[in-house]
Amino acid sequence: MKRFTVLDTVIMGHGELWEVKQERDRIYALAEMSEEDGYKVADLEVKYGEMDGYSAEARAGELLLGVGIPVEQHYGPMSEVAPGWKLRVLLAQALFSNPDILLLDEPTNNLDIDTIRWLEQTLNDRDSTMIIISHDVTS
């Protein structure tokens, strides 16, 4: 069973990018690459670049920092992240996917005020449709 890092989990939010990355990494890990593998990895490199894959780790890392996950945990196994913090990682994953429509159910639960402010700003900067379910009240 493969253990995924916290950073991997965020990048998985962009399913197509994740699949291209996995196949690309698989081919590069081959002891010997056939001519067919070479052509395939070349096509994958083009797709990876078009999807901004070369900056994926940096973008995912920024989101993780935004939700309060320290850098030293980014390359650690997701299985070792405490349950409450896993929700933050999954919030970063949803944001990384950059969907046309974003549905968030109680996204501020268990977030500190600084992270809530960061999330508000991040959501305000997005140009997508959002449905946010929240019981937070302002006075």
XYZ file of N, CA and C in Angstrom:
417
model
N 0.839 -1.177 0.000
C 0.000 0.000 0.000
C 0.889 1.246 0.000
N 0.635 2.140 -0.944
C 1.435 3.352 -1.056
C 0.980 4.377 -0.023
N 1.946 5.002 0.608
C 1.657 6.054 1.575
C 1.876 7.392 0.888
N 0.873 8.225 0.945
C 0.955 9.524 0.287
C 1.354 10.604 1.281
N 2.124 11.562 0.792
C 2.498 12.689 1.636
C 1.335 13.674 1.699
N 1.453 14.605 2.618
C 0.455 15.663 2.748
C 0.404 16.461 1.442
N 1.563 16.764 0.886
C 1.638 17.512 -0.370
C 0.982 16.735 -1.508
N 1.235 15.424 -1.582
C 0.587 14.577 -2.596
C -0.925 14.680 -2.488
N -1.423 14.646 -1.266
C -2.866 14.668 -1.040
C -3.481 15.939 -1.603
N -2.806 17.061 -1.437
C -3.315 18.321 -1.986
C -3.299 18.273 -3.511
N -2.203 17.816 -4.087
C -2.077 17.772 -5.549
C -3.112 16.829 -6.159
N -3.500 15.795 -5.427
C -4.541 14.881 -5.912
C -5.858 15.604 -6.177
N -6.007 16.799 -5.629
C -7.204 17.586 -5.880
C -7.405 17.893 -7.355
N -6.331 17.928 -8.106
C -6.411 18.112 -9.564
C -6.171 16.731 -10.168
N -7.254 15.977 -10.321
C -7.176 14.573 -10.720
C -6.373 14.310 -11.977
N -6.592 15.107 -13.011
C -5.886 14.878 -14.278
C -4.390 15.140 -14.121
N -4.043 16.214 -13.429
C -2.632 16.512 -13.183
C -1.981 15.380 -12.393
N -2.682 14.883 -11.375
C -2.144 13.801 -10.548
C -1.893 12.549 -11.390
N -2.832 12.205 -12.254
C -2.668 11.013 -13.102
C -1.471 11.161 -14.033
N -1.335 12.331 -14.647
C -0.201 12.572 -15.545
C 1.107 12.486 -14.757
N 1.144 13.076 -13.583
C 2.346 13.040 -12.742
C 2.703 11.603 -12.372
N 1.721 10.818 -11.984
C 1.974 9.428 -11.592
C 2.534 8.612 -12.759
N 1.929 8.754 -13.929
C 2.394 7.994 -15.098
C 3.792 8.456 -15.520
N 4.007 9.746 -15.490
C 5.317 10.313 -15.822
C 6.381 9.777 -14.860
N 6.090 9.816 -13.572
C 7.035 9.317 -12.570
C 7.283 7.816 -12.726
N 6.232 7.072 -13.087
C 6.373 5.623 -13.285
C 7.348 5.337 -14.418
N 7.201 6.051 -15.516
C 8.075 5.821 -16.670
C 9.517 6.203 -16.333
N 9.696 7.330 -15.662
C 11.053 7.746 -15.291
C 11.709 6.766 -14.329
N 10.914 6.038 -13.565
C 11.460 5.076 -12.600
C 11.842 3.740 -13.241
N 11.495 3.531 -14.506
C 11.838 2.281 -15.186
C 13.357 2.133 -15.289
N 13.828 0.919 -15.107
C 15.263 0.656 -15.240
C 15.725 0.946 -16.666
N 14.891 0.571 -17.625
C 15.181 0.848 -19.031
C 13.922 1.385 -19.680
N 14.086 2.455 -20.438
C 12.953 3.080 -21.095
C 12.959 2.694 -22.574
N 11.840 2.170 -23.045
C 11.724 1.819 -24.461
C 11.482 3.091 -25.276
N 11.576 2.953 -26.587
C 11.304 4.088 -27.466
C 9.859 4.551 -27.278
N 8.957 3.581 -27.139
C 7.540 3.905 -26.914
C 7.362 4.680 -25.606
N 8.076 4.233 -24.558
C 8.027 4.949 -23.277
C 8.542 6.379 -23.438
N 9.581 6.539 -24.233
C 10.154 7.866 -24.472
C 9.155 8.802 -25.125
N 8.447 8.294 -26.144
C 7.421 9.113 -26.803
C 6.281 9.439 -25.841
N 5.901 8.436 -25.051
C 4.795 8.636 -24.117
C 5.165 9.675 -23.058
N 6.373 9.572 -22.505
C 6.773 10.521 -21.468
C 6.923 11.927 -22.057
N 7.304 12.018 -23.316
C 7.383 13.335 -23.966
C 5.994 13.966 -24.038
N 4.996 13.173 -24.422
C 3.612 13.673 -24.451
C 3.143 14.064 -23.054
N 3.502 13.247 -22.070
C 3.112 13.540 -20.692
C 3.768 14.831 -20.202
N 5.009 15.060 -20.590
C 5.700 16.292 -20.189
C 4.983 17.520 -20.745
N 4.507 17.423 -21.984
C 3.762 18.536 -22.583
C 2.483 18.788 -21.790
N 1.731 17.721 -21.523
C 0.492 17.864 -20.746
C 0.778 18.429 -19.363
N 1.819 17.912 -18.729
C 2.194 18.342 -17.383
C 2.499 19.842 -17.368
N 3.230 20.282 -18.368
C 3.552 21.706 -18.474
C 2.321 22.551 -18.726
N 1.438 22.082 -19.598
C 0.209 22.820 -19.901
C -0.687 22.962 -18.677
N -0.623 21.982 -17.776
C -1.435 22.023 -16.554
C -0.699 22.720 -15.412
N 0.434 23.351 -15.726
C 1.237 24.057 -14.733
C 1.751 23.112 -13.653
N 2.065 21.883 -14.071
C 2.523 20.866 -13.134
C 3.853 21.169 -12.479
N 4.711 21.926 -13.169
C 6.035 22.203 -12.613
C 5.977 23.125 -11.397
N 4.865 23.828 -11.229
C 4.710 24.676 -10.040
C 3.700 24.082 -9.054
N 3.250 22.859 -9.302
C 2.202 22.250 -8.469
C 2.617 22.139 -7.005
N 3.834 21.679 -6.751
C 4.269 21.527 -5.359
C 4.322 22.875 -4.653
N 4.808 23.893 -5.339
C 4.883 25.226 -4.730
C 3.480 25.763 -4.440
N 2.570 25.606 -5.396
C 1.193 26.082 -5.198
C 0.504 25.319 -4.076
N 0.705 24.004 -4.040
C 0.113 23.187 -2.976
C 0.709 23.572 -1.627
N 2.006 23.824 -1.600
C 2.669 24.236 -0.367
C 2.137 25.557 0.162
N 1.881 26.501 -0.738
C 1.311 27.789 -0.327
C -0.062 27.599 0.304
N -0.871 26.736 -0.291
C -2.199 26.469 0.273
C -2.083 25.813 1.645
N -1.163 24.873 1.772
C -0.973 24.213 3.070
C -0.540 25.213 4.138
N 0.359 26.104 3.785
C 0.762 27.134 4.743
C -0.427 28.019 5.096
N -1.238 28.332 4.097
C -2.415 29.165 4.329
C -3.396 28.557 5.311
N -3.556 27.239 5.258
C -4.488 26.574 6.185
C -3.802 26.179 7.491
N -2.543 26.577 7.645
C -1.862 26.381 8.919
C -1.046 25.116 9.071
N -0.762 24.429 7.972
C 0.062 23.216 8.035
C 1.522 23.640 7.860
N 2.364 23.424 8.874
C 3.759 23.862 8.773
C 4.548 23.080 7.718
N 5.556 23.735 7.164
C 6.378 23.156 6.094
C 6.925 21.787 6.470
N 7.329 21.610 7.711
C 7.925 20.333 8.109
C 6.954 19.165 8.007
N 5.670 19.428 7.870
C 4.691 18.346 7.711
C 4.320 18.082 6.249
N 4.721 18.940 5.335
C 4.313 18.815 3.933
C 4.758 17.500 3.294
N 5.934 17.011 3.665
C 6.445 15.777 3.063
C 6.255 14.568 3.963
N 5.569 14.768 5.073
C 5.264 13.655 5.965
C 4.059 12.889 5.458
N 3.869 11.677 5.947
C 2.733 10.869 5.492
C 1.402 11.435 5.982
N 0.431 11.424 5.108
C -0.906 11.904 5.446
C -1.486 11.095 6.603
N -1.109 9.838 6.686
C -1.639 8.957 7.732
C -1.240 9.406 9.137
N -0.221 10.239 9.245
C 0.233 10.697 10.557
C -0.327 12.062 10.956
N -1.151 12.641 10.099
C -1.748 13.944 10.400
C -2.950 13.732 11.315
N -3.050 14.553 12.345
C -4.167 14.450 13.295
C -5.491 14.723 12.578
N -6.580 14.080 13.016
C -7.872 14.206 12.330
C -8.320 15.640 12.055
N -8.235 16.525 13.015
C -8.658 17.907 12.798
C -7.822 18.612 11.746
N -6.557 18.270 11.682
C -5.654 18.870 10.700
C -5.843 18.256 9.320
N -6.329 17.019 9.270
C -6.621 16.396 7.969
C -7.683 17.198 7.230
N -8.641 17.752 7.970
C -9.670 18.575 7.331
C -9.055 19.805 6.680
N -8.034 20.351 7.292
C -7.347 21.501 6.698
C -6.642 21.091 5.400
N -6.022 19.915 5.426
C -5.350 19.414 4.218
C -6.383 19.220 3.106
N -7.532 18.667 3.449
C -8.573 18.440 2.444
C -9.169 19.750 1.940
N -9.212 20.769 2.780
C -9.635 22.097 2.326
C -8.630 22.624 1.303
N -7.344 22.463 1.589
C -6.306 22.869 0.633
C -6.447 22.088 -0.669
N -6.793 20.805 -0.565
C -6.991 19.971 -1.757
C -8.132 20.511 -2.612
N -9.233 20.863 -1.967
C -10.385 21.406 -2.704
C -10.015 22.718 -3.387
N -9.260 23.555 -2.715
C -8.839 24.824 -3.304
C -7.847 24.603 -4.440
N -6.981 23.615 -4.310
C -5.986 23.321 -5.347
C -6.657 22.879 -6.642
N -7.781 22.196 -6.513
C -8.459 21.682 -7.707
C -8.975 22.809 -8.595
N -9.141 24.001 -8.015
C -9.586 25.179 -8.751
C -10.806 24.889 -9.634
N -11.888 24.382 -9.032
C -13.062 24.014 -9.821
C -13.862 25.231 -10.278
N -14.705 25.028 -11.269
C -15.605 26.095 -11.721
C -16.650 26.396 -10.656
N -17.076 25.350 -9.947
C -18.045 25.490 -8.862
C -17.443 24.840 -7.623
N -17.392 25.593 -6.544
C -16.808 25.104 -5.297
C -17.898 25.045 -4.237
N -18.114 23.874 -3.677
C -19.098 23.673 -2.617
C -18.344 23.405 -1.321
N -18.531 24.275 -0.346
C -17.857 24.128 0.944
C -18.903 24.066 2.045
N -18.838 23.035 2.855
C -19.765 22.854 3.971
C -19.011 23.117 5.274
N -19.346 24.213 5.914
C -18.715 24.609 7.178
C -17.182 24.662 7.070
N -16.654 25.401 6.094
C -15.200 25.402 5.905
C -14.413 26.038 7.046
N -15.069 26.824 7.889
C -14.337 27.495 8.967
C -14.321 26.705 10.269
N -14.980 25.551 10.289
C -14.963 24.735 11.512
C -13.527 24.421 11.915
N -13.224 24.622 13.171
C -11.920 24.315 13.760
C -10.764 25.140 13.199
N -11.076 26.252 12.522
C -10.008 27.120 12.030
C -9.820 28.285 12.992
N -8.573 28.690 13.184
C -8.299 29.867 14.005
C -8.622 31.121 13.194
N -8.670 32.263 13.845
C -9.098 33.501 13.193
C -8.186 33.892 12.030
N -6.871 33.689 12.177
C -5.959 34.036 11.081
C -6.209 33.173 9.850
N -6.483 31.902 10.059
C -6.758 31.002 8.934
C -8.105 31.337 8.303
N -9.077 31.718 9.117
C -10.383 32.128 8.577
C -10.210 33.363 7.699
N -9.430 34.321 8.163
C -9.182 35.533 7.350
C -8.471 35.172 6.044
N -7.477 34.278 6.137
C -6.771 33.840 4.928
C -7.750 33.180 3.963
N -8.622 32.315 4.484
C -9.596 31.623 3.640
C -10.551 32.615 2.986
N -11.042 33.580 3.752
C -11.935 34.595 3.185
C -11.261 35.319 2.028
N -10.013 35.738 2.235
C -9.283 36.451 1.185
C -9.054 35.554 -0.029
N -8.676 34.322 0.215
C -8.431 33.373 -0.873
C -9.701 33.148 -1.688
N -10.814 32.974 -1.014
C -12.083 32.765 -1.720
C -12.499 34.024 -2.472
N -12.285 35.195 -1.878
C -12.631 36.452 -2.550
C -11.791 36.679 -3.798
N -10.584 36.149 -3.820
C -9.692 36.312 -4.971
C -10.021 35.365 -6.122
N -10.893 34.408 -5.877
C -11.214 33.406 -6.902
C -12.325 33.892 -7.809
N -12.234 33.455 -9.051
C -13.255 33.806 -10.033
C -14.050 32.549 -10.373
N -14.761 32.040 -9.378
C -15.567 30.844 -9.604
C -16.849 30.958 -8.792
N -17.797 30.127 -9.139
C -19.047 30.071 -8.396
C -18.798 29.287 -7.119
N -19.306 29.808 -6.009
C -19.116 29.134 -4.722
C -20.441 29.014 -3.995
N -20.628 27.868 -3.404
C -21.755 27.633 -2.507
C -21.121 27.289 -1.168
N -21.367 28.139 -0.186
C -20.743 27.957 1.119
C -21.838 27.813 2.164
N -21.824 26.702 2.850
C -22.773 26.448 3.926
C -22.063 26.796 5.223
N -22.642 27.715 5.985
C -21.990 28.156 7.207
C -23.020 28.603 8.224
N -22.722 28.349 9.478
C -23.565 28.829 10.560
C -22.882 29.972 11.300
N -21.767 30.448 10.752
C -21.078 31.578 11.365
C -21.965 32.808 11.251
N -21.977 33.603 12.288
C -22.773 34.832 12.266
C -21.855 36.016 12.513
N -22.200 37.116 11.913
C -21.450 38.344 12.154
C -22.364 39.303 12.885
N -21.772 40.137 13.693
C -22.605 41.096 14.426
C -22.189 42.504 14.124
